[in-house]
Every structure is written in C-alpha cells, then in structure tokens.
Short mmCIF file of C-alpha atoms in Angstrom, two decimals:
data_model
loop_
_atom_site.label_atom_id
_atom_site.label_comp_id
_atom_site.label_asym_id
_atom_site.label_seq_id
_atom_site.Cartn_x
_atom_site.Cartn_y
_atom_site.Cartn_z
CA MET A 1 9.77 6.70 -2.75
CA SER A 2 12.11 7.40 -5.61
CA GLN A 3 10.77 8.74 -8.89
CA ASN A 4 12.38 5.42 -10.52
CA GLY A 5 10.52 3.09 -8.48
CA ASN A 6 7.03 5.17 -9.16
CA ASN A 7 7.93 4.69 -12.72
CA HIS A 8 8.17 1.33 -12.64
CA ILE A 9 5.13 1.03 -10.42
CA GLU A 10 3.33 2.93 -13.06
CA SER A 11 4.24 1.01 -15.98
CA ARG A 12 3.31 -2.67 -13.85
CA LEU A 13 -0.25 -0.92 -12.98
CA TRP A 14 -0.59 0.26 -16.75
CA SER A 15 0.71 -3.31 -18.25
CA ALA A 16 -1.93 -4.95 -15.81
CA ALA A 17 -4.89 -3.16 -17.05
CA ASP A 18 -3.75 -3.49 -20.93
CA GLU A 19 -3.68 -7.30 -20.02
CA LEU A 20 -7.12 -7.01 -17.91
CA ARG A 21 -8.72 -5.51 -20.94
CA ALA A 22 -7.20 -7.33 -23.80
CA ASN A 23 -7.63 -11.22 -22.16
CA SER A 24 -10.80 -10.30 -20.32
CA LYS A 25 -14.60 -9.22 -21.14
CA LEU A 26 -14.40 -7.18 -18.04
CA LYS A 27 -14.97 -3.04 -18.51
CA SER A 28 -12.46 -1.18 -16.90
CA SER A 29 -15.39 -0.18 -14.49
CA GLU A 30 -15.83 -3.18 -13.40
CA TYR A 31 -12.22 -4.35 -11.98
CA SER A 32 -10.69 -0.91 -11.14
CA VAL A 33 -12.52 -1.03 -7.52
CA PRO A 34 -10.62 -4.30 -6.33
CA VAL A 35 -7.60 -2.79 -8.11
CA LEU A 36 -8.22 0.60 -6.42
CA GLY A 37 -8.46 -1.32 -3.33
CA LEU A 38 -5.34 -3.03 -3.68
CA ILE A 39 -3.25 -0.43 -3.68
CA PHE A 40 -5.03 1.40 -0.83
CA LEU A 41 -3.83 -1.75 1.18
CA ARG A 42 -0.43 -1.56 -0.22
CA TYR A 43 0.12 2.12 0.63
CA ALA A 44 -1.75 1.57 4.06
CA ASP A 45 0.28 -1.58 4.72
CA TYR A 46 3.71 0.45 3.75
CA LYS A 47 2.53 3.57 6.17
CA PHE A 48 1.80 0.85 9.17
CA SER A 49 5.44 -0.44 8.34
CA LEU A 50 6.92 3.31 8.53
CA ALA A 51 5.18 3.80 12.00
CA GLU A 52 5.99 0.15 13.24
CA LYS A 53 9.70 0.86 12.56
CA GLU A 54 9.32 4.26 14.39
CA LEU A 55 7.55 2.86 17.38
CA THR A 56 10.44 0.08 17.88
CA GLY A 57 13.22 2.49 17.99
CA LYS A 58 11.72 4.44 20.53
CA GLN A 59 10.20 1.54 22.50
CA THR A 60 12.02 1.57 25.95
CA GLY A 61 11.45 -0.44 29.03
CA ARG A 62 9.21 -3.50 29.02
CA ARG A 63 5.76 -1.55 27.77
CA THR A 64 4.77 -3.15 24.51
CA ILE A 65 3.98 -1.40 21.66
CA GLY A 66 -0.10 -1.39 21.44
CA PRO A 67 -2.70 -0.15 19.07
CA ALA A 68 -3.21 3.54 21.28
CA ASP A 69 0.69 4.32 20.52
CA TYR A 70 -0.36 3.73 16.37
CA HIS A 71 -3.37 6.05 17.06
CA ALA A 72 -1.59 8.64 18.99
CA ARG A 73 0.86 9.08 15.73
CA GLY A 74 -1.99 9.71 13.46
#
C-alpha cells in the first residue's frame, strides 16, 4: 500500500474517532476494541486475498486449493 493510501486511511480513522467522540457518550476505551477488531479483520482479509492470488497463480492440474495450502504458506 502506498504512503498516500496510508494517509487517506489514517485521516478516515481519525475523522471517525472524532465523530464518535463528538456525537456519542462513549469513551474512547469503550469503542477502541471493536474498531481495532475491524482493522484487524480488514488486514486479515487483505493478507488472505494476497495469498489467494498467489496460490491460484500456481495452481496446476485438477487439485483444488484447500486450507492446507494456506497453512503451508504461513
């Protein structure tokens, strides 16, 4: 991901946090865990899609890609 893309994501996260602080009675400690969970899930989805592209590029024959292929990749 480019630096420009990271800056865009960072600004979106900060604006979302500002909106939660301003328009909600929640404290940052109360919404930080769900937000961090969503960030982690987004990262895991990104890593999975990279692995999927790599594995489908290497696929030969009739053998289908399974969980063991993803586990072997790490």
